[in-house]
Structures are given as structure tokens and as C-alpha cells.
JSON list of C-alpha atoms in Angstrom, two decimals:
[
{"chain": "A", "resi": 1, "resn": "MET", "atom": "CA", "xyz": [43.54, 46.57, 46.10]},
{"chain": "A", "resi": 2, "resn": "ARG", "atom": "CA", "xyz": [41.73, 45.15, 43.13]},
{"chain": "A", "resi": 3, "resn": "SER", "atom": "CA", "xyz": [41.35, 46.57, 39.72]},
{"chain": "A", "resi": 4, "resn": "GLY", "atom": "CA", "xyz": [38.13, 45.46, 37.89]},
{"chain": "A", "resi": 5, "resn": "ARG", "atom": "CA", "xyz": [37.16, 41.80, 37.60]},
{"chain": "A", "resi": 6, "resn": "HIS", "atom": "CA", "xyz": [40.54, 40.38, 36.81]},
{"chain": "A", "resi": 7, "resn": "GLY", "atom": "CA", "xyz": [42.54, 41.34, 39.80]},
{"chain": "A", "resi": 8, "resn": "LEU", "atom": "CA", "xyz": [45.98, 42.94, 39.89]},
{"chain": "A", "resi": 9, "resn": "GLN", "atom": "CA", "xyz": [47.70, 40.34, 37.78]},
{"chain": "A", "resi": 10, "resn": "GLY", "atom": "CA", "xyz": [45.87, 41.53, 34.68]},
{"chain": "A", "resi": 11, "resn": "ARG", "atom": "CA", "xyz": [45.47, 37.99, 33.40]},
{"chain": "A", "resi": 12, "resn": "ILE", "atom": "CA", "xyz": [42.25, 37.39, 31.46]},
{"chain": "A", "resi": 13, "resn": "GLU", "atom": "CA", "xyz": [40.99, 33.83, 31.05]},
{"chain": "A", "resi": 14, "resn": "ALA", "atom": "CA", "xyz": [39.63, 33.16, 27.59]},
{"chain": "A", "resi": 15, "resn": "GLY", "atom": "CA", "xyz": [36.26, 31.44, 27.32]},
{"chain": "A", "resi": 16, "resn": "GLY", "atom": "CA", "xyz": [35.25, 29.46, 24.23]},
{"chain": "A", "resi": 17, "resn": "PHE", "atom": "CA", "xyz": [36.68, 26.88, 21.88]},
{"chain": "A", "resi": 18, "resn": "SER", "atom": "CA", "xyz": [40.00, 26.69, 20.16]},
{"chain": "A", "resi": 19, "resn": "LEU", "atom": "CA", "xyz": [40.19, 26.01, 16.44]},
{"chain": "A", "resi": 20, "resn": "VAL", "atom": "CA", "xyz": [41.46, 22.48, 17.07]},
{"chain": "A", "resi": 21, "resn": "GLU", "atom": "CA", "xyz": [38.55, 21.67, 19.40]},
{"chain": "A", "resi": 22, "resn": "LEU", "atom": "CA", "xyz": [36.07, 23.01, 16.87]},
{"chain": "A", "resi": 23, "resn": "MET", "atom": "CA", "xyz": [37.62, 20.94, 14.04]},
{"chain": "A", "resi": 24, "resn": "VAL", "atom": "CA", "xyz": [37.51, 17.76, 16.16]},
{"chain": "A", "resi": 25, "resn": "THR", "atom": "CA", "xyz": [33.84, 18.39, 16.97]},
{"chain": "A", "resi": 26, "resn": "VAL", "atom": "CA", "xyz": [32.98, 18.92, 13.29]},
{"chain": "A", "resi": 27, "resn": "ALA", "atom": "CA", "xyz": [34.86, 15.72, 12.33]},
{"chain": "A", "resi": 28, "resn": "VAL", "atom": "CA", "xyz": [32.96, 13.68, 14.95]},
{"chain": "A", "resi": 29, "resn": "LEU", "atom": "CA", "xyz": [29.63, 15.10, 13.71]},
{"chain": "A", "resi": 30, "resn": "ALA", "atom": "CA", "xyz": [30.55, 14.25, 10.10]},
{"chain": "A", "resi": 31, "resn": "ILE", "atom": "CA", "xyz": [31.36, 10.64, 11.05]},
{"chain": "A", "resi": 32, "resn": "LEU", "atom": "CA", "xyz": [28.12, 10.27, 13.02]},
{"chain": "A", "resi": 33, "resn": "SER", "atom": "CA", "xyz": [26.11, 11.72, 10.12]},
{"chain": "A", "resi": 34, "resn": "ALA", "atom": "CA", "xyz": [27.74, 9.34, 7.63]},
{"chain": "A", "resi": 35, "resn": "VAL", "atom": "CA", "xyz": [26.68, 6.41, 9.82]},
{"chain": "A", "resi": 36, "resn": "ALA", "atom": "CA", "xyz": [23.15, 7.70, 10.55]},
{"chain": "A", "resi": 37, "resn": "VAL", "atom": "CA", "xyz": [21.98, 8.77, 7.06]},
{"chain": "A", "resi": 38, "resn": "PRO", "atom": "CA", "xyz": [21.80, 5.27, 5.48]},
{"chain": "A", "resi": 39, "resn": "SER", "atom": "CA", "xyz": [19.94, 3.98, 8.54]},
{"chain": "A", "resi": 40, "resn": "MET", "atom": "CA", "xyz": [17.49, 6.86, 8.27]},
{"chain": "A", "resi": 41, "resn": "THR", "atom": "CA", "xyz": [16.91, 6.14, 4.56]},
{"chain": "A", "resi": 42, "resn": "GLY", "atom": "CA", "xyz": [16.14, 2.50, 5.35]},
{"chain": "A", "resi": 43, "resn": "LEU", "atom": "CA", "xyz": [13.77, 3.57, 8.11]},
{"chain": "A", "resi": 44, "resn": "ILE", "atom": "CA", "xyz": [11.90, 5.97, 5.80]},
{"chain": "A", "resi": 45, "resn": "ASN", "atom": "CA", "xyz": [11.61, 3.33, 3.04]},
{"chain": "A", "resi": 46, "resn": "ALA", "atom": "CA", "xyz": [10.41, 0.69, 5.51]},
{"chain": "A", "resi": 47, "resn": "ASN", "atom": "CA", "xyz": [7.82, 3.15, 6.82]},
{"chain": "A", "resi": 48, "resn": "ARG", "atom": "CA", "xyz": [6.55, 3.90, 3.29]},
{"chain": "A", "resi": 49, "resn": "LEU", "atom": "CA", "xyz": [6.18, 0.18, 2.55]},
{"chain": "A", "resi": 50, "resn": "SER", "atom": "CA", "xyz": [4.45, -0.50, 5.84]},
{"chain": "A", "resi": 51, "resn": "SER", "atom": "CA", "xyz": [2.08, 2.44, 5.39]},
{"chain": "A", "resi": 52, "resn": "ALA", "atom": "CA", "xyz": [1.10, 1.47, 1.83]},
{"chain": "A", "resi": 53, "resn": "SER", "atom": "CA", "xyz": [0.55, -2.18, 2.74]},
{"chain": "A", "resi": 54, "resn": "SER", "atom": "CA", "xyz": [-1.55, -1.16, 5.76]},
{"chain": "A", "resi": 55, "resn": "GLU", "atom": "CA", "xyz": [-3.69, 1.07, 3.53]},
{"chain": "A", "resi": 56, "resn": "LEU", "atom": "CA", "xyz": [-4.13, -1.79, 1.07]},
{"chain": "A", "resi": 57, "resn": "VAL", "atom": "CA", "xyz": [-5.15, -4.19, 3.87]},
{"chain": "A", "resi": 58, "resn": "ALA", "atom": "CA", "xyz": [-7.63, -1.54, 5.05]},
{"chain": "A", "resi": 59, "resn": "ALA", "atom": "CA", "xyz": [-9.02, -1.33, 1.49]},
{"chain": "A", "resi": 60, "resn": "VAL", "atom": "CA", "xyz": [-9.46, -5.13, 1.44]},
{"chain": "A", "resi": 61, "resn": "GLN", "atom": "CA", "xyz": [-11.32, -5.00, 4.75]},
{"chain": "A", "resi": 62, "resn": "PHE", "atom": "CA", "xyz": [-13.45, -2.07, 3.55]},
{"chain": "A", "resi": 63, "resn": "ALA", "atom": "CA", "xyz": [-14.36, -3.85, 0.29]},
{"chain": "A", "resi": 64, "resn": "ARG", "atom": "CA", "xyz": [-15.35, -6.97, 2.20]},
{"chain": "A", "resi": 65, "resn": "SER", "atom": "CA", "xyz": [-17.49, -5.06, 4.70]},
{"chain": "A", "resi": 66, "resn": "GLU", "atom": "CA", "xyz": [-19.20, -3.06, 1.93]},
{"chain": "A", "resi": 67, "resn": "ALA", "atom": "CA", "xyz": [-20.03, -6.27, 0.05]},
{"chain": "A", "resi": 68, "resn": "VAL", "atom": "CA", "xyz": [-21.74, -7.65, 3.15]},
{"chain": "A", "resi": 69, "resn": "ARG", "atom": "CA", "xyz": [-23.40, -4.35, 4.12]},
{"chain": "A", "resi": 70, "resn": "ARG", "atom": "CA", "xyz": [-24.77, -3.63, 0.63]},
{"chain": "A", "resi": 71, "resn": "ASN", "atom": "CA", "xyz": [-25.42, -7.31, -0.17]},
{"chain": "A", "resi": 72, "resn": "VAL", "atom": "CA", "xyz": [-23.73, -6.91, -3.58]},
{"chain": "A", "resi": 73, "resn": "ARG", "atom": "CA", "xyz": [-20.45, -7.86, -5.26]},
{"chain": "A", "resi": 74, "resn": "VAL", "atom": "CA", "xyz": [-17.70, -5.34, -4.49]},
{"chain": "A", "resi": 75, "resn": "LYS", "atom": "CA", "xyz": [-14.39, -5.27, -6.35]},
{"chain": "A", "resi": 76, "resn": "LEU", "atom": "CA", "xyz": [-10.95, -4.13, -5.24]},
{"chain": "A", "resi": 77, "resn": "CYS", "atom": "CA", "xyz": [-9.07, -3.40, -8.46]},
{"chain": "A", "resi": 78, "resn": "GLY", "atom": "CA", "xyz": [-6.00, -1.66, -9.80]},
{"chain": "A", "resi": 79, "resn": "THR", "atom": "CA", "xyz": [-6.24, 1.77, -11.35]},
{"chain": "A", "resi": 80, "resn": "ALA", "atom": "CA", "xyz": [-4.02, 4.02, -13.42]},
{"chain": "A", "resi": 81, "resn": "ASP", "atom": "CA", "xyz": [-6.15, 7.17, -13.31]},
{"chain": "A", "resi": 82, "resn": "GLY", "atom": "CA", "xyz": [-7.84, 6.94, -9.91]},
{"chain": "A", "resi": 83, "resn": "ALA", "atom": "CA", "xyz": [-11.31, 6.69, -11.49]},
{"chain": "A", "resi": 84, "resn": "THR", "atom": "CA", "xyz": [-11.58, 3.42, -13.45]},
{"chain": "A", "resi": 85, "resn": "CYS", "atom": "CA", "xyz": [-10.37, -0.15, -13.02]},
{"chain": "A", "resi": 86, "resn": "THR", "atom": "CA", "xyz": [-7.59, -1.39, -15.28]},
{"chain": "A", "resi": 87, "resn": "LYS", "atom": "CA", "xyz": [-7.08, -4.91, -16.59]},
{"chain": "A", "resi": 88, "resn": "ALA", "atom": "CA", "xyz": [-3.37, -4.95, -15.70]},
{"chain": "A", "resi": 89, "resn": "ALA", "atom": "CA", "xyz": [-1.43, -6.80, -13.01]},
{"chain": "A", "resi": 90, "resn": "ALA", "atom": "CA", "xyz": [0.64, -3.68, -12.26]},
{"chain": "A", "resi": 91, "resn": "TRP", "atom": "CA", "xyz": [-1.41, -1.23, -10.20]},
{"chain": "A", "resi": 92, "resn": "SER", "atom": "CA", "xyz": [-0.66, 2.52, -9.83]},
{"chain": "A", "resi": 93, "resn": "GLY", "atom": "CA", "xyz": [-3.30, 2.69, -7.14]},
{"chain": "A", "resi": 94, "resn": "TRP", "atom": "CA", "xyz": [-6.52, 0.93, -6.23]},
{"chain": "A", "resi": 95, "resn": "LEU", "atom": "CA", "xyz": [-10.26, 1.39, -6.22]},
{"chain": "A", "resi": 96, "resn": "VAL", "atom": "CA", "xyz": [-13.07, -0.19, -4.24]},
{"chain": "A", "resi": 97, "resn": "VAL", "atom": "CA", "xyz": [-16.01, -0.38, -6.64]},
{"chain": "A", "resi": 98, "resn": "ASP", "atom": "CA", "xyz": [-19.66, -1.43, -6.32]},
{"chain": "A", "resi": 99, "resn": "GLU", "atom": "CA", "xyz": [-20.43, -2.86, -9.75]},
{"chain": "A", "resi": 100, "resn": "SER", "atom": "CA", "xyz": [-24.06, -3.82, -9.06]},
{"chain": "A", "resi": 101, "resn": "GLY", "atom": "CA", "xyz": [-25.61, -0.81, -10.80]},
{"chain": "A", "resi": 102, "resn": "ALA", "atom": "CA", "xyz": [-25.66, 0.23, -14.44]},
{"chain": "A", "resi": 103, "resn": "LYS", "atom": "CA", "xyz": [-22.67, 2.47, -13.75]},
{"chain": "A", "resi": 104, "resn": "PRO", "atom": "CA", "xyz": [-19.95, 1.27, -11.35]},
{"chain": "A", "resi": 105, "resn": "GLU", "atom": "CA", "xyz": [-19.83, 3.34, -8.15]},
{"chain": "A", "resi": 106, "resn": "VAL", "atom": "CA", "xyz": [-16.36, 4.13, -6.78]},
{"chain": "A", "resi": 107, "resn": "LEU", "atom": "CA", "xyz": [-16.55, 3.75, -3.01]},
{"chain": "A", "resi": 108, "resn": "ARG", "atom": "CA", "xyz": [-12.91, 4.49, -2.25]},
{"chain": "A", "resi": 109, "resn": "ALA", "atom": "CA", "xyz": [-9.86, 5.40, -4.34]},
{"chain": "A", "resi": 110, "resn": "LEU", "atom": "CA", "xyz": [-6.16, 5.74, -3.62]},
{"chain": "A", "resi": 111, "resn": "VAL", "atom": "CA", "xyz": [-3.24, 6.50, -5.92]},
{"chain": "A", "resi": 112, "resn": "ALA", "atom": "CA", "xyz": [0.01, 5.00, -4.66]},
{"chain": "A", "resi": 113, "resn": "PRO", "atom": "CA", "xyz": [3.28, 6.96, -4.45]},
{"chain": "A", "resi": 114, "resn": "GLU", "atom": "CA", "xyz": [5.44, 6.62, -7.57]},
{"chain": "A", "resi": 115, "resn": "SER", "atom": "CA", "xyz": [8.26, 5.06, -5.55]},
{"chain": "A", "resi": 116, "resn": "LEU", "atom": "CA", "xyz": [6.11, 1.96, -4.94]},
{"chain": "A", "resi": 117, "resn": "GLN", "atom": "CA", "xyz": [5.11, -0.84, -7.29]},
{"chain": "A", "resi": 118, "resn": "ILE", "atom": "CA", "xyz": [1.89, -2.74, -6.61]},
{"chain": "A", "resi": 119, "resn": "ASN", "atom": "CA", "xyz": [0.97, -6.02, -8.27]},
{"chain": "A", "resi": 120, "resn": "GLY", "atom": "CA", "xyz": [-2.34, -7.82, -8.02]},
{"chain": "A", "resi": 121, "resn": "PRO", "atom": "CA", "xyz": [-4.78, -9.84, -10.10]},
{"chain": "A", "resi": 122, "resn": "ALA", "atom": "CA", "xyz": [-5.57, -8.19, -13.44]},
{"chain": "A", "resi": 123, "resn": "ASP", "atom": "CA", "xyz": [-9.30, -8.74, -12.81]},
{"chain": "A", "resi": 124, "resn": "GLY", "atom": "CA", "xyz": [-9.06, -7.44, -9.24]},
{"chain": "A", "resi": 125, "resn": "VAL", "atom": "CA", "xyz": [-10.33, -9.08, -6.07]},
{"chain": "A", "resi": 126, "resn": "VAL", "atom": "CA", "xyz": [-14.11, -9.57, -6.06]},
{"chain": "A", "resi": 127, "resn": "PHE", "atom": "CA", "xyz": [-16.01, -10.04, -2.80]},
{"chain": "A", "resi": 128, "resn": "ARG", "atom": "CA", "xyz": [-19.38, -11.76, -2.94]},
{"chain": "A", "resi": 129, "resn": "PRO", "atom": "CA", "xyz": [-22.36, -10.46, -0.94]},
{"chain": "A", "resi": 130, "resn": "SER", "atom": "CA", "xyz": [-21.40, -12.98, 1.75]},
{"chain": "A", "resi": 131, "resn": "GLY", "atom": "CA", "xyz": [-17.94, -11.37, 2.08]},
{"chain": "A", "resi": 132, "resn": "LEU", "atom": "CA", "xyz": [-16.24, -14.45, 0.65]},
{"chain": "A", "resi": 133, "resn": "LEU", "atom": "CA", "xyz": [-13.96, -14.79, -2.38]},
{"chain": "A", "resi": 134, "resn": "SER", "atom": "CA", "xyz": [-14.25, -17.43, -5.09]},
{"chain": "A", "resi": 135, "resn": "ALA", "atom": "CA", "xyz": [-10.50, -18.11, -4.75]},
{"chain": "A", "resi": 136, "resn": "ALA", "atom": "CA", "xyz": [-7.65, -16.96, -2.52]},
{"chain": "A", "resi": 137, "resn": "SER", "atom": "CA", "xyz": [-5.64, -14.04, -3.84]},
{"chain": "A", "resi": 138, "resn": "SER", "atom": "CA", "xyz": [-2.48, -12.07, -3.11]},
{"chain": "A", "resi": 139, "resn": "LEU", "atom": "CA", "xyz": [-1.25, -8.52, -3.62]},
{"chain": "A", "resi": 140, "resn": "THR", "atom": "CA", "xyz": [2.36, -7.29, -3.49]},
{"chain": "A", "resi": 141, "resn": "VAL", "atom": "CA", "xyz": [3.62, -3.85, -2.51]},
{"chain": "A", "resi": 142, "resn": "CYS", "atom": "CA", "xyz": [7.25, -3.35, -3.46]},
{"chain": "A", "resi": 143, "resn": "MET", "atom": "CA", "xyz": [9.96, -0.70, -3.43]},
{"chain": "A", "resi": 144, "resn": "PRO", "atom": "CA", "xyz": [12.91, -1.38, -5.77]},
{"chain": "A", "resi": 145, "resn": "THR", "atom": "CA", "xyz": [15.68, -0.87, -3.22]},
{"chain": "A", "resi": 146, "resn": "THR", "atom": "CA", "xyz": [17.98, -2.96, -1.04]},
{"chain": "A", "resi": 147, "resn": "ASN", "atom": "CA", "xyz": [17.52, -0.61, 1.91]},
{"chain": "A", "resi": 148, "resn": "PRO", "atom": "CA", "xyz": [15.59, -2.11, 3.73]},
{"chain": "A", "resi": 149, "resn": "SER", "atom": "CA", "xyz": [16.43, -5.67, 2.71]},
{"chain": "A", "resi": 150, "resn": "SER", "atom": "CA", "xyz": [12.77, -6.71, 3.11]},
{"chain": "A", "resi": 151, "resn": "ASN", "atom": "CA", "xyz": [11.64, -4.51, 0.23]},
{"chain": "A", "resi": 152, "resn": "GLN", "atom": "CA", "xyz": [8.33, -6.30, -0.41]},
{"chain": "A", "resi": 153, "resn": "ARG", "atom": "CA", "xyz": [5.09, -6.69, 1.52]},
{"chain": "A", "resi": 154, "resn": "VAL", "atom": "CA", "xyz": [2.86, -9.56, 0.42]},
{"chain": "A", "resi": 155, "resn": "ILE", "atom": "CA", "xyz": [-0.83, -9.39, 1.33]},
{"chain": "A", "resi": 156, "resn": "ASN", "atom": "CA", "xyz": [-2.48, -12.79, 1.24]},
{"chain": "A", "resi": 157, "resn": "ILE", "atom": "CA", "xyz": [-6.28, -12.85, 1.14]},
{"chain": "A", "resi": 158, "resn": "ASN", "atom": "CA", "xyz": [-7.86, -16.21, 1.92]},
{"chain": "A", "resi": 159, "resn": "ILE", "atom": "CA", "xyz": [-11.25, -17.41, 0.66]},
{"chain": "A", "resi": 160, "resn": "SER", "atom": "CA", "xyz": [-13.01, -16.08, 3.76]},
{"chain": "A", "resi": 161, "resn": "GLY", "atom": "CA", "xyz": [-11.77, -12.57, 2.85]},
{"chain": "A", "resi": 162, "resn": "SER", "atom": "CA", "xyz": [-9.30, -12.24, 5.71]},
{"chain": "A", "resi": 163, "resn": "ALA", "atom": "CA", "xyz": [-6.07, -10.42, 4.75]},
{"chain": "A", "resi": 164, "resn": "ARG", "atom": "CA", "xyz": [-2.60, -10.87, 6.26]},
{"chain": "A", "resi": 165, "resn": "SER", "atom": "CA", "xyz": [0.53, -8.92, 5.41]},
{"chain": "A", "resi": 166, "resn": "SER", "atom": "CA", "xyz": [4.06, -10.30, 5.57]},
{"chain": "A", "resi": 167, "resn": "SER", "atom": "CA", "xyz": [7.54, -9.03, 4.67]},
{"chain": "A", "resi": 168, "resn": "LYS", "atom": "CA", "xyz": [9.65, -10.56, 1.94]},
{"chain": "A", "resi": 169, "resn": "ASP", "atom": "CA", "xyz": [13.24, -10.00, 0.81]},
{"chain": "A", "resi": 170, "resn": "GLY", "atom": "CA", "xyz": [13.09, -9.28, -2.91]},
{"chain": "A", "resi": 171, "resn": "LYS", "atom": "CA", "xyz": [16.86, -8.64, -3.06]},
{"chain": "A", "resi": 172, "resn": "GLY", "atom": "CA", "xyz": [16.18, -5.12, -4.30]},
{"chain": "A", "resi": 173, "resn": "GLN", "atom": "CA", "xyz": [13.95, -6.29, -7.15]},
{"chain": "A", "resi": 174, "resn": "CYS", "atom": "CA", "xyz": [10.21, -6.12, -7.69]},
{"chain": "A", "resi": 175, "resn": "ALA", "atom": "CA", "xyz": [8.75, -9.18, -9.42]}
]
């Protein structure tokens, strides 16, 4: 004869975790988190650098194509306010500007995140109506951190207007 689910013995088997098992699980999770968080930070920083340098390369390509399409000189320049070109080597963002008219026409504008530092020519990069430059130029996107170790992206623009991006280890510094 049986009495309920547990039989005649009256023994009930406990289901669940003991306090020791729970503490071991929490300790393992804490160790895994301590290892994963720095890697995640490096991944996020690398993604921010890559994204900003890709946007800057796209702006170079856009400026070149607009110079050819409009048959005018088009400038890629640094900006501090998102509306006018600055005459500084440190850029807070960039503009693509058609300067052929009486008033410069902003074709595209982007303000960079504050965590990034961008350096380029103080006079900007000017594309001729042929899409060519008068001299090769370079732009640098940098994040002052050692995580990732390659904290700089250098965009080299040759005379033909073609842009290439490469990584550089700035040892945590932005030049």
C-alpha cells in the first residue's frame, strides 16, 4: 500500500541547489566576467575606431565623386561646429564642401564622437574637378587608449584620390 507520491518510507528527495553549489557557481561566473570585460572593452573601442575610419573613407570617396560629378573643386575639411571649416589640424568632425559658389555649400557633415581624436591637414583635402589631388594627404583617427593596442587608423589618400585605411599602434597616445 502506498501513501501519496513518496511511498511508505516517507523519505522526500530535495530538488534544487545547496548553498555551497550556489556559491561555487557565483564564483565561477565572477571569474569569467573578470576575464571577459576587458576583452569586451577592447572590442567596443576597436569597433568605434573602425566605424569612424570607415565613415571618413566614405567621406573622402564622396568628396571625390562630387568633384567629378559637379566639375568643381570640393573640399573635405575639419570642423568644430558642424557647419564651417576650421583652419586647425585637430578635427572634431568633418565637412564635404562645394566652394565654387559665392557661399560654400555643405554637401555632407559629420561630428565625431568625443572619445575620438581626428587629425588632418589644416587646409583640408581639396579634390579638383578631375577627382585628383595636388598632393597626397593623410588623416588619422585615434582613441587615446591601450585597449586595443592598435589605437590609431591612418587613412592615406594618394594623388589619384584613392583612400586606404591601415591600423597603427600608437602605444595609447594620439600624436
